[in-house]
Amino acid sequence: MQLIMTHENADFDAIASLLAAHRLYPQAIPLLPRRVNRNVEQFLTLYWDALPFVRPSDWHKRKISEVLLVDTHALNSVRGVVKRPSVHVIDHHTDYQPHERWHYQVEAVGATVTLLVEQLQSSGLALSAEETTLLLLGIYEDTGALTYDTTTPRDLSAAAWLLGQGAVLAVARRFLNLPLTEKQFALYDQLFTAVTWHDVYGQSVAITAATAPDDFDEEISGIAHRLRESLTPAALFMLVQLQRDVQVVARSASDKVDVGVVAKALGGGGHSRAAAARVSGKSLTAVSAEILHVLPQAVTPLAQVAELMSFGVQTLRPSVTVAEAAEVIRRFGYEGYPVLDPDSKQVVGLLTRRAVDRALSHNLSNLPISRIMKTGTITVRPSDSIDHLQKVMLSEGWGQIPVLAEGDQAANGVPIGIVTRTDLLNYLFKPGPRLAEPDMRQMLMEKLPPPLWALVQAVGEVAAELGQPLYFVGGIVRDLLLGQSPIDLDMVVEGDAIRLARQLQQTVGGQVHAHGRFGTAKWTLDTAVWQTVLAAHPANPPLSSIDFVTARTEFYREPSALPEVTHGSIKLDLHRRDFTINTLAVRLDGAFLGQLLDFYGGQRDLAQGIIRVLHSLSFVDDPTRILRAVRLEQRLGFHIEARTAELIANALPLLERVSGSRIRHEFELAFRESDPAPVMHRLAELYVLPHLHPAATWTAVHEAAFARLRPLLTDPFWRTFQEDETPAFLYFALWVAPLPEPAQSELMERLRVRKLTRLDVAACAQAWAALTELPLDARPSQVEKALRPYHPRVLLVVRALLDEARLVRLLERYVREWQGVKTAVTGNDLRALGLKPGPRFGAILDELLAARLDGRVADEAGERALLAELLHPLQ
């Protein structure tokens, strides 16, 4: 027999889950706990006849071998349950220690009953209005009427389905908002008077305690609800002495305070927004002290300006004209610019885009911006809280606040960065990530070889000493999250990359080659570097150099043109990148090592396998991103999301304006992929190829040739024909060679292909034609003569082009046998006989080789006999 059970002091989620489980398993007995909350008890009293529950007082001992636990992980003692029953748990509390033989369905939703309602939806069972209303109460109570941060779309969907099945909201409201009884109100007064306030990492936490009368028999969760509404703390801990036990009820109004952590430490349970514990044998004072001791572990410190700000800031002088400021705004696109006094370097105002637009509309382009800017010295520090930032923005009306350095470093008053209204709104209102935060520090430690991990730490420490944020960005972070090991360690510096490289040279060693114009530096790693970092020199150093790049932003003066680049913040640096999955960054300096930056949803799209551009003009700015999108899509097995595909289609005509060399470079990268065929197929599918040139096609001939080349590249014999090159030429030739003339030449002209490459591609077509034109009974000498002029890589291309077994055999025999056949008689022998070099000279040697290949002569004696015959007419 199976029993369904839940926890004591049961709320609506627990009792609703009990009901839902019984509807799914009608043979199981839904046993109520000994204690339920008052509002639950009143609902049960009113609707008892419509519900299937069994009260503990009505339970008769029977042998129970199976137990279904809902909304709890604790198995209470019940008469008749065997010593080791089969236990199945359905719950939404994810923090638990599993039993070895128990089975679990634990999922992070707002209420346990949501999981069971989803099963009821699938079962097709009909529910009464009383049942659907109870199930709805379970969801509403545990999710704060769908307002708690623990609420998920699944809870909302389940509630909507229940309403559609007849749940009555008026009844739900009645039982969720019961008035306090006289006894409850008296205890409420004691607790309200006894409240003490505690600031924990910037969060206001209320703790209150009182002793209930001996005859108190009411539930206390309703009192906690009323206290929370009256006090509005970030979190409330209510302690009530009930004879020898202390009942703790905890409620949180902030996702920064997880009251479940505290309840668990006290031996209770719950989730981040609502939890409880019953502590035996301890006083109110002792339990309060335990709560204060555990609280720091349950509170996430308030975010600081440093987490939102962008380092680096574009400033203006008061004397700059409106017209000059408008050009700066057009170039960089920011909404606001701090204005600095040219002498003191202090902030004296803020210029906004709106003020410039209004001045231009009144023909005031020559006016100095000091006449239209917002005046004042409004700044914040990196350590200031988000609450403080919000108050400053609201009180001063500034949407962009300059950030000054901390302590003595702020003496010069020059801003080190800026924080904007958009940064604040994104923090406050963007939904938190549903994905688990990856431990990037651990990931780096596991994926990087130990020498490289030590090197990253050393570089990060130097960057921290200079106060310069340091990052891995883009592909290296993407690949780490996909479980791949990075190939190189290029880094982005939010500050001055050259200064960091010079400092590394001084403190660690190596050589630096800097490019001041671009803000880049290459740090070459020599023996001294490895000796300093590792106190040893690895036998095979895993890296020879690191490139440092100063964080920058881009400005496109016109579509498809190359961008103009200037220094910027890491956020702007990431914004200039092509796709969201390439906008991820990992900070590497000092205490920030391992911090993941994801401003644009890259981690989400990575998890969903999506290629998505950052903004609608991305392909207009740089149409070559179309080819990169396809290449990345096929390499990773992702898909281009619908809006991005639409933007690609709209931008296709702009490919005609891109230089051939830039497009050719993208194809070279595509042909270096492990399998370029899917890339080419997808480019054709999206109509990219005909927009490059009408001759650019992708056919079944291409598909088959690409497929034939792949095994040849791993064949030990044919691999030597590649001559240590990448396969880019081979795939390019396979794409172009099947095209007729003049299409071949026109396409290569469009792509600005180098002369040597053009000649070899033409040779591929010629060699392919030469083979196909051979007679069916072609002799070895005919094959040798037809293929002798061609370079090995040309022959490899031809081998992949061939689809006729007879021609394949001829080519294979040529490269494996006939190409290596040599005559015993040489040119020296002919000169010794008095022959002078000339056309006849070569013809004789060719005839001797042909005879050898065709089997007409078998050795040197035969060659000399044939030579005598050939020379006889001349004697």
PDB file of N, CA and C in Angstrom, residues 101-167:
ATOM      1  N   ARG A 101      18.614   5.153  -1.366  1.00  0.00           N
ATOM      2  CA  ARG A 101      17.628   4.309  -2.049  1.00  0.00           C
ATOM      3  C   ARG A 101      16.346   5.060  -2.406  1.00  0.00           C
ATOM      4  N   TRP A 102      16.298   6.354  -2.136  1.00  0.00           N
ATOM      5  CA  TRP A 102      15.094   7.120  -2.440  1.00  0.00           C
ATOM      6  C   TRP A 102      15.149   7.619  -3.885  1.00  0.00           C
ATOM      7  N   HIS A 103      13.984   7.864  -4.441  1.00  0.00           N
ATOM      8  CA  HIS A 103      13.889   8.407  -5.797  1.00  0.00           C
ATOM      9  C   HIS A 103      13.384   9.849  -5.713  1.00  0.00           C
ATOM     10  N   TYR A 104      13.942  10.711  -6.560  1.00  0.00           N
ATOM     11  CA  TYR A 104      13.657  12.142  -6.430  1.00  0.00           C
ATOM     12  C   TYR A 104      13.185  12.750  -7.748  1.00  0.00           C
ATOM     13  N   GLN A 105      12.184  13.611  -7.653  1.00  0.00           N
ATOM     14  CA  GLN A 105      11.838  14.548  -8.713  1.00  0.00           C
ATOM     15  C   GLN A 105      11.854  15.929  -8.065  1.00  0.00           C
ATOM     16  N   VAL A 106      12.997  16.586  -8.141  1.00  0.00           N
ATOM     17  CA  VAL A 106      13.183  17.892  -7.506  1.00  0.00           C
ATOM     18  C   VAL A 106      13.563  18.900  -8.588  1.00  0.00           C
ATOM     19  N   GLU A 107      12.719  19.895  -8.766  1.00  0.00           N
ATOM     20  CA  GLU A 107      12.957  20.894  -9.808  1.00  0.00           C
ATOM     21  C   GLU A 107      12.732  22.289  -9.241  1.00  0.00           C
ATOM     22  N   ALA A 108      13.514  23.257  -9.734  1.00  0.00           N
ATOM     23  CA  ALA A 108      13.474  24.623  -9.212  1.00  0.00           C
ATOM     24  C   ALA A 108      12.307  25.400  -9.808  1.00  0.00           C
ATOM     25  N   VAL A 109      11.136  25.225  -9.205  1.00  0.00           N
ATOM     26  CA  VAL A 109       9.958  26.024  -9.568  1.00  0.00           C
ATOM     27  C   VAL A 109       9.481  26.739  -8.311  1.00  0.00           C
ATOM     28  N   GLY A 110       8.493  27.617  -8.460  1.00  0.00           N
ATOM     29  CA  GLY A 110       8.038  28.407  -7.318  1.00  0.00           C
ATOM     30  C   GLY A 110       7.268  27.618  -6.289  1.00  0.00           C
ATOM     31  N   ALA A 111       6.582  26.566  -6.700  1.00  0.00           N
ATOM     32  CA  ALA A 111       5.771  25.764  -5.788  1.00  0.00           C
ATOM     33  C   ALA A 111       5.814  24.305  -6.228  1.00  0.00           C
ATOM     34  N   THR A 112       5.805  23.401  -5.250  1.00  0.00           N
ATOM     35  CA  THR A 112       5.834  21.975  -5.578  1.00  0.00           C
ATOM     36  C   THR A 112       4.603  21.569  -6.382  1.00  0.00           C
ATOM     37  N   VAL A 113       3.453  22.148  -6.031  1.00  0.00           N
ATOM     38  CA  VAL A 113       2.221  21.744  -6.713  1.00  0.00           C
ATOM     39  C   VAL A 113       2.292  22.032  -8.212  1.00  0.00           C
ATOM     40  N   THR A 114       3.125  22.978  -8.636  1.00  0.00           N
ATOM     41  CA  THR A 114       3.295  23.249 -10.064  1.00  0.00           C
ATOM     42  C   THR A 114       3.734  21.977 -10.803  1.00  0.00           C
ATOM     43  N   LEU A 115       4.671  21.238 -10.218  1.00  0.00           N
ATOM     44  CA  LEU A 115       5.165  20.008 -10.849  1.00  0.00           C
ATOM     45  C   LEU A 115       4.035  18.995 -11.017  1.00  0.00           C
ATOM     46  N   LEU A 116       3.161  18.927 -10.029  1.00  0.00           N
ATOM     47  CA  LEU A 116       2.066  17.948 -10.083  1.00  0.00           C
ATOM     48  C   LEU A 116       0.944  18.419 -10.999  1.00  0.00           C
ATOM     49  N   VAL A 117       0.713  19.733 -11.032  1.00  0.00           N
ATOM     50  CA  VAL A 117      -0.308  20.263 -11.946  1.00  0.00           C
ATOM     51  C   VAL A 117       0.082  19.970 -13.394  1.00  0.00           C
ATOM     52  N   GLU A 118       1.372  20.081 -13.701  1.00  0.00           N
ATOM     53  CA  GLU A 118       1.823  19.765 -15.059  1.00  0.00           C
ATOM     54  C   GLU A 118       1.494  18.320 -15.416  1.00  0.00           C
ATOM     55  N   GLN A 119       1.625  17.423 -14.454  1.00  0.00           N
ATOM     56  CA  GLN A 119       1.278  16.019 -14.713  1.00  0.00           C
ATOM     57  C   GLN A 119      -0.232  15.845 -14.854  1.00  0.00           C
ATOM     58  N   LEU A 120      -0.988  16.619 -14.079  1.00  0.00           N
ATOM     59  CA  LEU A 120      -2.444  16.549 -14.193  1.00  0.00           C
ATOM     60  C   LEU A 120      -2.901  17.037 -15.571  1.00  0.00           C
ATOM     61  N   GLN A 121      -2.247  18.090 -16.073  1.00  0.00           N
ATOM     62  CA  GLN A 121      -2.577  18.586 -17.408  1.00  0.00           C
ATOM     63  C   GLN A 121      -2.398  17.483 -18.446  1.00  0.00           C
ATOM     64  N   SER A 122      -1.295  16.749 -18.340  1.00  0.00           N
ATOM     65  CA  SER A 122      -0.999  15.695 -19.320  1.00  0.00           C
ATOM     66  C   SER A 122      -1.939  14.508 -19.174  1.00  0.00           C
ATOM     67  N   SER A 123      -2.452  14.277 -17.953  1.00  0.00           N
ATOM     68  CA  SER A 123      -3.274  13.082 -17.706  1.00  0.00           C
ATOM     69  C   SER A 123      -4.677  13.204 -18.276  1.00  0.00           C
ATOM     70  N   GLY A 124      -5.169  14.448 -18.448  1.00  0.00           N
ATOM     71  CA  GLY A 124      -6.527  14.641 -18.942  1.00  0.00           C
ATOM     72  C   GLY A 124      -7.596  14.459 -17.885  1.00  0.00           C
ATOM     73  N   LEU A 125      -7.206  14.356 -16.598  1.00  0.00           N
ATOM     74  CA  LEU A 125      -8.181  14.175 -15.520  1.00  0.00           C
ATOM     75  C   LEU A 125      -9.025  15.426 -15.330  1.00  0.00           C
ATOM     76  N   ALA A 126     -10.286  15.256 -15.014  1.00  0.00           N
ATOM     77  CA  ALA A 126     -11.186  16.384 -14.724  1.00  0.00           C
ATOM     78  C   ALA A 126     -11.097  16.721 -13.245  1.00  0.00           C
ATOM     79  N   LEU A 127     -11.086  18.019 -12.913  1.00  0.00           N
ATOM     80  CA  LEU A 127     -10.974  18.473 -11.533  1.00  0.00           C
ATOM     81  C   LEU A 127     -12.193  19.319 -11.174  1.00  0.00           C
ATOM     82  N   SER A 128     -12.590  19.264  -9.900  1.00  0.00           N
ATOM     83  CA  SER A 128     -13.699  20.093  -9.430  1.00  0.00           C
ATOM     84  C   SER A 128     -13.206  21.500  -9.139  1.00  0.00           C
ATOM     85  N   ALA A 129     -14.149  22.437  -8.962  1.00  0.00           N
ATOM     86  CA  ALA A 129     -13.776  23.820  -8.654  1.00  0.00           C
ATOM     87  C   ALA A 129     -13.049  23.897  -7.322  1.00  0.00           C
ATOM     88  N   GLU A 130     -13.482  23.066  -6.330  1.00  0.00           N
ATOM     89  CA  GLU A 130     -12.816  23.059  -5.035  1.00  0.00           C
ATOM     90  C   GLU A 130     -11.360  22.600  -5.181  1.00  0.00           C
ATOM     91  N   GLU A 131     -11.153  21.583  -6.007  1.00  0.00           N
ATOM     92  CA  GLU A 131      -9.796  21.064  -6.195  1.00  0.00           C
ATOM     93  C   GLU A 131      -8.906  22.069  -6.913  1.00  0.00           C
ATOM     94  N   THR A 132      -9.397  22.646  -8.007  1.00  0.00           N
ATOM     95  CA  THR A 132      -8.563  23.605  -8.746  1.00  0.00           C
ATOM     96  C   THR A 132      -8.249  24.834  -7.900  1.00  0.00           C
ATOM     97  N   THR A 133      -9.202  25.250  -7.055  1.00  0.00           N
ATOM     98  CA  THR A 133      -8.950  26.414  -6.200  1.00  0.00           C
ATOM     99  C   THR A 133      -7.888  26.102  -5.156  1.00  0.00           C
ATOM    100  N   LEU A 134      -7.921  24.910  -4.568  1.00  0.00           N
ATOM    101  CA  LEU A 134      -6.890  24.525  -3.603  1.00  0.00           C
ATOM    102  C   LEU A 134      -5.516  24.465  -4.274  1.00  0.00           C
ATOM    103  N   LEU A 135      -5.472  23.894  -5.476  1.00  0.00           N
ATOM    104  CA  LEU A 135      -4.194  23.825  -6.192  1.00  0.00           C
ATOM    105  C   LEU A 135      -3.685  25.230  -6.509  1.00  0.00           C
ATOM    106  N   LEU A 136      -4.595  26.141  -6.887  1.00  0.00           N
ATOM    107  CA  LEU A 136      -4.200  27.519  -7.173  1.00  0.00           C
ATOM    108  C   LEU A 136      -3.679  28.204  -5.917  1.00  0.00           C
ATOM    109  N   LEU A 137      -4.328  27.946  -4.769  1.00  0.00           N
ATOM    110  CA  LEU A 137      -3.843  28.507  -3.502  1.00  0.00           C
ATOM    111  C   LEU A 137      -2.413  28.055  -3.211  1.00  0.00           C
ATOM    112  N   GLY A 138      -2.112  26.794  -3.531  1.00  0.00           N
ATOM    113  CA  GLY A 138      -0.751  26.300  -3.311  1.00  0.00           C
ATOM    114  C   GLY A 138       0.272  27.080  -4.103  1.00  0.00           C
ATOM    115  N   ILE A 139      -0.050  27.384  -5.366  1.00  0.00           N
ATOM    116  CA  ILE A 139       0.884  28.148  -6.200  1.00  0.00           C
ATOM    117  C   ILE A 139       0.965  29.590  -5.718  1.00  0.00           C
ATOM    118  N   TYR A 140      -0.196  30.215  -5.463  1.00  0.00           N
ATOM    119  CA  TYR A 140      -0.217  31.625  -5.082  1.00  0.00           C
ATOM    120  C   TYR A 140       0.510  31.870  -3.770  1.00  0.00           C
ATOM    121  N   GLU A 141       0.305  31.014  -2.790  1.00  0.00           N
ATOM    122  CA  GLU A 141       0.904  31.265  -1.480  1.00  0.00           C
ATOM    123  C   GLU A 141       2.423  31.130  -1.532  1.00  0.00           C
ATOM    124  N   ASP A 142       2.918  30.137  -2.256  1.00  0.00           N
ATOM    125  CA  ASP A 142       4.372  29.920  -2.267  1.00  0.00           C
ATOM    126  C   ASP A 142       5.116  30.848  -3.223  1.00  0.00           C
ATOM    127  N   THR A 143       4.387  31.508  -4.120  1.00  0.00           N
ATOM    128  CA  THR A 143       5.054  32.429  -5.057  1.00  0.00           C
ATOM    129  C   THR A 143       4.709  33.891  -4.785  1.00  0.00           C
ATOM    130  N   GLY A 144       3.992  34.143  -3.641  1.00  0.00           N
ATOM    131  CA  GLY A 144       3.583  35.512  -3.381  1.00  0.00           C
ATOM    132  C   GLY A 144       2.691  36.040  -4.476  1.00  0.00           C
ATOM    133  N   ALA A 145       1.692  35.226  -4.848  1.00  0.00           N
ATOM    134  CA  ALA A 145       0.791  35.562  -5.955  1.00  0.00           C
ATOM    135  C   ALA A 145       1.582  35.855  -7.229  1.00  0.00           C
ATOM    136  N   LEU A 146       2.593  34.983  -7.477  1.00  0.00           N
ATOM    137  CA  LEU A 146       3.417  35.032  -8.699  1.00  0.00           C
ATOM    138  C   LEU A 146       4.322  36.262  -8.751  1.00  0.00           C
ATOM    139  N   THR A 147       4.712  36.790  -7.574  1.00  0.00           N
ATOM    140  CA  THR A 147       5.590  37.974  -7.553  1.00  0.00           C
ATOM    141  C   THR A 147       6.981  37.693  -7.011  1.00  0.00           C
ATOM    142  N   TYR A 148       7.195  36.560  -6.319  1.00  0.00           N
ATOM    143  CA  TYR A 148       8.533  36.267  -5.788  1.00  0.00           C
ATOM    144  C   TYR A 148       9.505  35.973  -6.926  1.00  0.00           C
ATOM    145  N   ASP A 149      10.787  36.228  -6.684  1.00  0.00           N
ATOM    146  CA  ASP A 149      11.806  35.973  -7.701  1.00  0.00           C
ATOM    147  C   ASP A 149      11.956  34.490  -8.005  1.00  0.00           C
ATOM    148  N   THR A 150      11.478  33.642  -7.085  1.00  0.00           N
ATOM    149  CA  THR A 150      11.555  32.190  -7.326  1.00  0.00           C
ATOM    150  C   THR A 150      10.468  31.716  -8.287  1.00  0.00           C
ATOM    151  N   THR A 151       9.538  32.606  -8.641  1.00  0.00           N
ATOM    152  CA  THR A 151       8.472  32.249  -9.587  1.00  0.00           C
ATOM    153  C   THR A 151       9.063  31.989 -10.966  1.00  0.00           C
ATOM    154  N   THR A 152       8.566  30.954 -11.618  1.00  0.00           N
ATOM    155  CA  THR A 152       9.039  30.603 -12.963  1.00  0.00           C
ATOM    156  C   THR A 152       7.873  30.669 -13.948  1.00  0.00           C
ATOM    157  N   PRO A 153       8.175  30.695 -15.234  1.00  0.00           N
ATOM    158  CA  PRO A 153       7.089  30.639 -16.229  1.00  0.00           C
ATOM    159  C   PRO A 153       6.199  29.399 -16.064  1.00  0.00           C
ATOM    160  N   ARG A 154       6.762  28.332 -15.539  1.00  0.00           N
ATOM    161  CA  ARG A 154       5.977  27.109 -15.342  1.00  0.00           C
ATOM    162  C   ARG A 154       4.889  27.327 -14.287  1.00  0.00           C
ATOM    163  N   ASP A 155       5.199  28.087 -13.218  1.00  0.00           N
ATOM    164  CA  ASP A 155       4.185  28.394 -12.207  1.00  0.00           C
ATOM    165  C   ASP A 155       3.051  29.213 -12.821  1.00  0.00           C
ATOM    166  N   LEU A 156       3.420  30.198 -13.622  1.00  0.00           N
ATOM    167  CA  LEU A 156       2.417  31.045 -14.267  1.00  0.00           C
ATOM    168  C   LEU A 156       1.530  30.224 -15.197  1.00  0.00           C
ATOM    169  N   SER A 157       2.151  29.327 -15.950  1.00  0.00           N
ATOM    170  CA  SER A 157       1.393  28.487 -16.879  1.00  0.00           C
ATOM    171  C   SER A 157       0.447  27.560 -16.121  1.00  0.00           C
ATOM    172  N   ALA A 158       0.925  26.989 -15.018  1.00  0.00           N
ATOM    173  CA  ALA A 158       0.082  26.090 -14.220  1.00  0.00           C
ATOM    174  C   ALA A 158      -1.096  26.854 -13.619  1.00  0.00           C
ATOM    175  N   ALA A 159      -0.849  28.073 -13.107  1.00  0.00           N
ATOM    176  CA  ALA A 159      -1.927  28.878 -12.531  1.00  0.00           C
ATOM    177  C   ALA A 159      -2.956  29.231 -13.596  1.00  0.00           C
ATOM    178  N   ALA A 160      -2.476  29.591 -14.781  1.00  0.00           N
ATOM    179  CA  ALA A 160      -3.402  29.938 -15.874  1.00  0.00           C
ATOM    180  C   ALA A 160      -4.279  28.740 -16.237  1.00  0.00           C
ATOM    181  N   TRP A 161      -3.681  27.552 -16.266  1.00  0.00           N
ATOM    182  CA  TRP A 161      -4.462  26.350 -16.593  1.00  0.00           C
ATOM    183  C   TRP A 161      -5.527  26.087 -15.536  1.00  0.00           C
ATOM    184  N   LEU A 162      -5.159  26.273 -14.255  1.00  0.00           N
ATOM    185  CA  LEU A 162      -6.121  26.049 -13.174  1.00  0.00           C
ATOM    186  C   LEU A 162      -7.287  27.031 -13.262  1.00  0.00           C
ATOM    187  N   LEU A 163      -6.996  28.289 -13.586  1.00  0.00           N
ATOM    188  CA  LEU A 163      -8.074  29.266 -13.763  1.00  0.00           C
ATOM    189  C   LEU A 163      -8.997  28.831 -14.906  1.00  0.00           C
ATOM    190  N   GLY A 164      -8.412  28.316 -15.950  1.00  0.00           N
ATOM    191  CA  GLY A 164      -9.213  27.826 -17.065  1.00  0.00           C
ATOM    192  C   GLY A 164     -10.052  26.619 -16.709  1.00  0.00           C
ATOM    193  N   GLN A 165      -9.628  25.876 -15.658  1.00  0.00           N
ATOM    194  CA  GLN A 165     -10.371  24.681 -15.234  1.00  0.00           C
ATOM    195  C   GLN A 165     -11.406  24.984 -14.156  1.00  0.00           C
ATOM    196  N   GLY A 166     -11.531  26.282 -13.775  1.00  0.00           N
ATOM    197  CA  GLY A 166     -12.605  26.640 -12.842  1.00  0.00           C
ATOM    198  C   GLY A 166     -12.174  27.104 -11.470  1.00  0.00           C
ATOM    199  N   ALA A 167     -10.876  27.330 -11.216  1.00  0.00           N
ATOM    200  CA  ALA A 167     -10.434  27.846  -9.921  1.00  0.00           C
ATOM    201  C   ALA A 167     -11.074  29.212  -9.669  1.00  0.00           C
TER     202      ALA A 167
END
